[in-house]
Tab-separated table of C-alpha atoms in Angstrom:
chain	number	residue	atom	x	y	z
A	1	UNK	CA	7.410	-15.688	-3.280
A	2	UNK	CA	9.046	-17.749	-6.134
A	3	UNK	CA	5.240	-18.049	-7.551
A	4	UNK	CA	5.444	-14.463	-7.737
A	5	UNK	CA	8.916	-13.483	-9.669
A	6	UNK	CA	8.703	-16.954	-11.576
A	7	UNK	CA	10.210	-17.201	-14.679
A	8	UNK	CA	11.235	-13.334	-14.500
A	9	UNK	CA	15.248	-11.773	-13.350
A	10	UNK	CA	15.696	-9.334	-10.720
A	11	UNK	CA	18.728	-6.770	-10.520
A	12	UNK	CA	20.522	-6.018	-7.853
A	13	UNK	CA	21.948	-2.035	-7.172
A	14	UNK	CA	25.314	-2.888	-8.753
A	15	UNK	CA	23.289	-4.595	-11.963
A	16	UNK	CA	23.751	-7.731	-11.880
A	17	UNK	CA	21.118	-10.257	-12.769
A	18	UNK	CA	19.943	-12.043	-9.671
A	19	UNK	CA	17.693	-15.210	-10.015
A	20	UNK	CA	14.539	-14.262	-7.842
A	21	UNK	CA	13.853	-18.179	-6.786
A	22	UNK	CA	17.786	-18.159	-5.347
A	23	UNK	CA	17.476	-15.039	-3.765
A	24	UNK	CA	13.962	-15.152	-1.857
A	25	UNK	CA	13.709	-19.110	-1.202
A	26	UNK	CA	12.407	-19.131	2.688
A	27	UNK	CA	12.269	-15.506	3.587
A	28	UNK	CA	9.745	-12.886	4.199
A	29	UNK	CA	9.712	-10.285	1.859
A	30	UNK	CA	8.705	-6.615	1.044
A	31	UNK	CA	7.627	-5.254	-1.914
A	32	UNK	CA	9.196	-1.737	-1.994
A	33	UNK	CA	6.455	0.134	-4.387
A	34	UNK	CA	8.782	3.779	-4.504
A	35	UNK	CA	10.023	6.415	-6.910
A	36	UNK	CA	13.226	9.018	-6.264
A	37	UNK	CA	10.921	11.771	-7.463
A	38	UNK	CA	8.151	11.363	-4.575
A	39	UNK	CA	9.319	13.544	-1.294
A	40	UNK	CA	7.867	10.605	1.246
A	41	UNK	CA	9.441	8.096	-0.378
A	42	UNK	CA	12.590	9.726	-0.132
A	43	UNK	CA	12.104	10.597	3.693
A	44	UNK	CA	11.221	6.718	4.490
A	45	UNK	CA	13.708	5.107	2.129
A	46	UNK	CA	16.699	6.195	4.805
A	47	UNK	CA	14.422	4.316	7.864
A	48	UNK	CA	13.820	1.190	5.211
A	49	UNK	CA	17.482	1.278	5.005
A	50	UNK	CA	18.396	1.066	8.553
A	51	UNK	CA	16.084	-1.508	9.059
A	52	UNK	CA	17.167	-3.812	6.117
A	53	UNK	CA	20.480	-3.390	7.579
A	54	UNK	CA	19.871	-3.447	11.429
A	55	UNK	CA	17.893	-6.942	10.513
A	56	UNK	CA	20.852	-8.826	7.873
A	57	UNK	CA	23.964	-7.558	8.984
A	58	UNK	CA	23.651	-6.542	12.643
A	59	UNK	CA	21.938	-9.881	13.738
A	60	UNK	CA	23.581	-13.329	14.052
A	61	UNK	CA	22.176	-15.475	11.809
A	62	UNK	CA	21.148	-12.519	9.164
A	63	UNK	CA	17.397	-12.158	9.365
A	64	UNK	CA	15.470	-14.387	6.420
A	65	UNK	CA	14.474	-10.824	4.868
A	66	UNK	CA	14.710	-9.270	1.447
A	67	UNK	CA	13.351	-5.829	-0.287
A	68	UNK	CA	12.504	-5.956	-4.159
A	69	UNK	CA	11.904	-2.685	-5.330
A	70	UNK	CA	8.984	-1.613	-7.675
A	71	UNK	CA	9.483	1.238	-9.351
A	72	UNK	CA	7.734	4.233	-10.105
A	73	UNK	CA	10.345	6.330	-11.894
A	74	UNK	CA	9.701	8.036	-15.121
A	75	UNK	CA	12.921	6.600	-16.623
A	76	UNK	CA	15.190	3.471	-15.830
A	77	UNK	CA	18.218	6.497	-15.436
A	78	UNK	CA	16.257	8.132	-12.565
A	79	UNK	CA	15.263	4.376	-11.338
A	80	UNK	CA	19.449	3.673	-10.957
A	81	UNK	CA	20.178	6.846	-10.024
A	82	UNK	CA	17.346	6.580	-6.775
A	83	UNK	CA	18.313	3.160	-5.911
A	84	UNK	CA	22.305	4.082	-6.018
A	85	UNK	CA	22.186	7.223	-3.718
A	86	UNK	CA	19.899	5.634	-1.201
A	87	UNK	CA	18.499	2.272	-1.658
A	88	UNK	CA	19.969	-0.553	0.789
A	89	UNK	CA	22.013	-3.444	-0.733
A	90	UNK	CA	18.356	-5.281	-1.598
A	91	UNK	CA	17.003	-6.581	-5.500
A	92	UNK	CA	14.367	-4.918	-7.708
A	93	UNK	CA	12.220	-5.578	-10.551
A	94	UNK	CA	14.216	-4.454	-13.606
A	95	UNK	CA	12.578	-1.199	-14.501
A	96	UNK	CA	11.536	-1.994	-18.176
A	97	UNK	CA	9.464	-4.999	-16.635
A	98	UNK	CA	5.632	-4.324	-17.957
A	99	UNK	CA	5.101	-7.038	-14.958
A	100	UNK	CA	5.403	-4.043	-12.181
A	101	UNK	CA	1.991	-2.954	-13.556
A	102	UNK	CA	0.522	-6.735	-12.388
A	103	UNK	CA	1.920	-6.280	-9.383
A	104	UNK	CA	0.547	-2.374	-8.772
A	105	UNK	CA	-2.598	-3.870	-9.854
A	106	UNK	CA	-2.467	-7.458	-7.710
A	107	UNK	CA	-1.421	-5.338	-4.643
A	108	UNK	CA	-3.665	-2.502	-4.957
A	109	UNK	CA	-1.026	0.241	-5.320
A	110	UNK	CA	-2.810	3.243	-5.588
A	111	UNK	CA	0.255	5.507	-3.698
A	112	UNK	CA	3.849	5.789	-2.813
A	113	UNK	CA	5.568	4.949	-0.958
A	114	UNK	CA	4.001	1.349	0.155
A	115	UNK	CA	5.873	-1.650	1.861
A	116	UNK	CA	3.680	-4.897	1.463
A	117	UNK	CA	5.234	-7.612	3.020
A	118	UNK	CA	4.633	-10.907	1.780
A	119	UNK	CA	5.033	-14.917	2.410
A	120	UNK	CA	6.530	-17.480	0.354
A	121	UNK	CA	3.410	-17.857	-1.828
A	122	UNK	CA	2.998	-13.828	-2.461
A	123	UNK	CA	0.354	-13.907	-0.220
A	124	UNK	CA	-0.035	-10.307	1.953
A	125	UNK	CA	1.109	-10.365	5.696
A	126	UNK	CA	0.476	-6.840	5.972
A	127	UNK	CA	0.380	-4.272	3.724
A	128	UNK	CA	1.465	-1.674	5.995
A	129	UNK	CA	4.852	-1.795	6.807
A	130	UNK	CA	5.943	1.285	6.327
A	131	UNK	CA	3.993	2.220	9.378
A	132	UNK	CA	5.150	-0.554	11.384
A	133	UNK	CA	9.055	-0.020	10.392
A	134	UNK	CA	8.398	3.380	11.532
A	135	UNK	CA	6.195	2.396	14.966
A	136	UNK	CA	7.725	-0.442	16.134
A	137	UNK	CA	11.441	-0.893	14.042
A	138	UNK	CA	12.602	-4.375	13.972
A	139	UNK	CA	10.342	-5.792	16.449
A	140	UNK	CA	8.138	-5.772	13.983
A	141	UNK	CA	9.392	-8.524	12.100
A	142	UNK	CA	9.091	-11.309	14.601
A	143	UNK	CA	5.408	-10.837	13.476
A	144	UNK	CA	6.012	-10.969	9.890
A	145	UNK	CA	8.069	-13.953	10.574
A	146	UNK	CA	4.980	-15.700	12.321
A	147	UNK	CA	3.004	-14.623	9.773
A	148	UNK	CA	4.913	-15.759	7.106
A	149	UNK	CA	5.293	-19.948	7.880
A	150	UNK	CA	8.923	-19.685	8.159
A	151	UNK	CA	10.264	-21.597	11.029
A	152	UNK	CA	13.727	-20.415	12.298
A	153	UNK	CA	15.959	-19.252	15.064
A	154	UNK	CA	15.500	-15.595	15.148
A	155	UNK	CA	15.869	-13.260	17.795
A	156	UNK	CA	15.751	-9.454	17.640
């Protein structure tokens, strides 16, 4: 996952700069590809939310899990705006970052809202978790965890 945000900041929802090799070191994550203007995105966003926070702060030791949002707003006010009325506590690619059009591209984004979850190395685990968040909630991520090659205690 480091190989993917190398070299590059993320922001969290309060704006602060967060280091991307600090922040997603040994955890599974999912590339939240979203917009606050696009109705489904705002009906799943709430679900994403209750899973983020089911999976970090209602299990003891937090789940190794983290969302970075990729944003399809038409303006970085309507990208804060979206992620401060309804986003979870998670980190996204600052919205003036020409990179989110690699990763559209590298990930085959061709609609909103998608949830590709990915290993270490930015390799896919599954591209739809959107529909597994919303079949199976957190049990779910015990696969994503096998999937991913990160060995921990974890139990849902």
């Amino acid at each position: 996952m480091v190989d993917v945000f190398s070299g590059r900041l993320l922001v969290s929802k309060d704006g602060r700069s967060v280091d991307p090799e600090e922040a997603l070191q040994n955890k599974v994550v999912g590339l939240y590809f979203s917009a606050g203007w696009c109705s489904p995105c705002r009906d799943f966003t709430p679900v994403l939310c209750d899973f983020y926070t089911e999976l970090l702060e209602e299990t003891e030791p937090p789940a190794p899990f983290e969302v970075v949002f990729i944003s399809s707003d038409h303006s970085a006010e309507e990208m804060v705006g979206y992620m401060r009325a309804m986003h979870g506590d998670w980190l996204a690619l600052p919205f003036h970052d020409p990179y989110k059009h690699d990763l559209k591209k590298k990930y085959n984004i061709t609609a909103i809202p998608k949830l590709v979850i990915v290993k270490q190395t930015g390799e896919v685990i599954t591209d739809k978790g959107r529909k597994q968040i919303r079949d199976k909630g957190v049990s779910c991520f015990r696969n994503w965890l096998e999937g991913a090659d990160i060995f921990q205690n974890f139990s849902s």
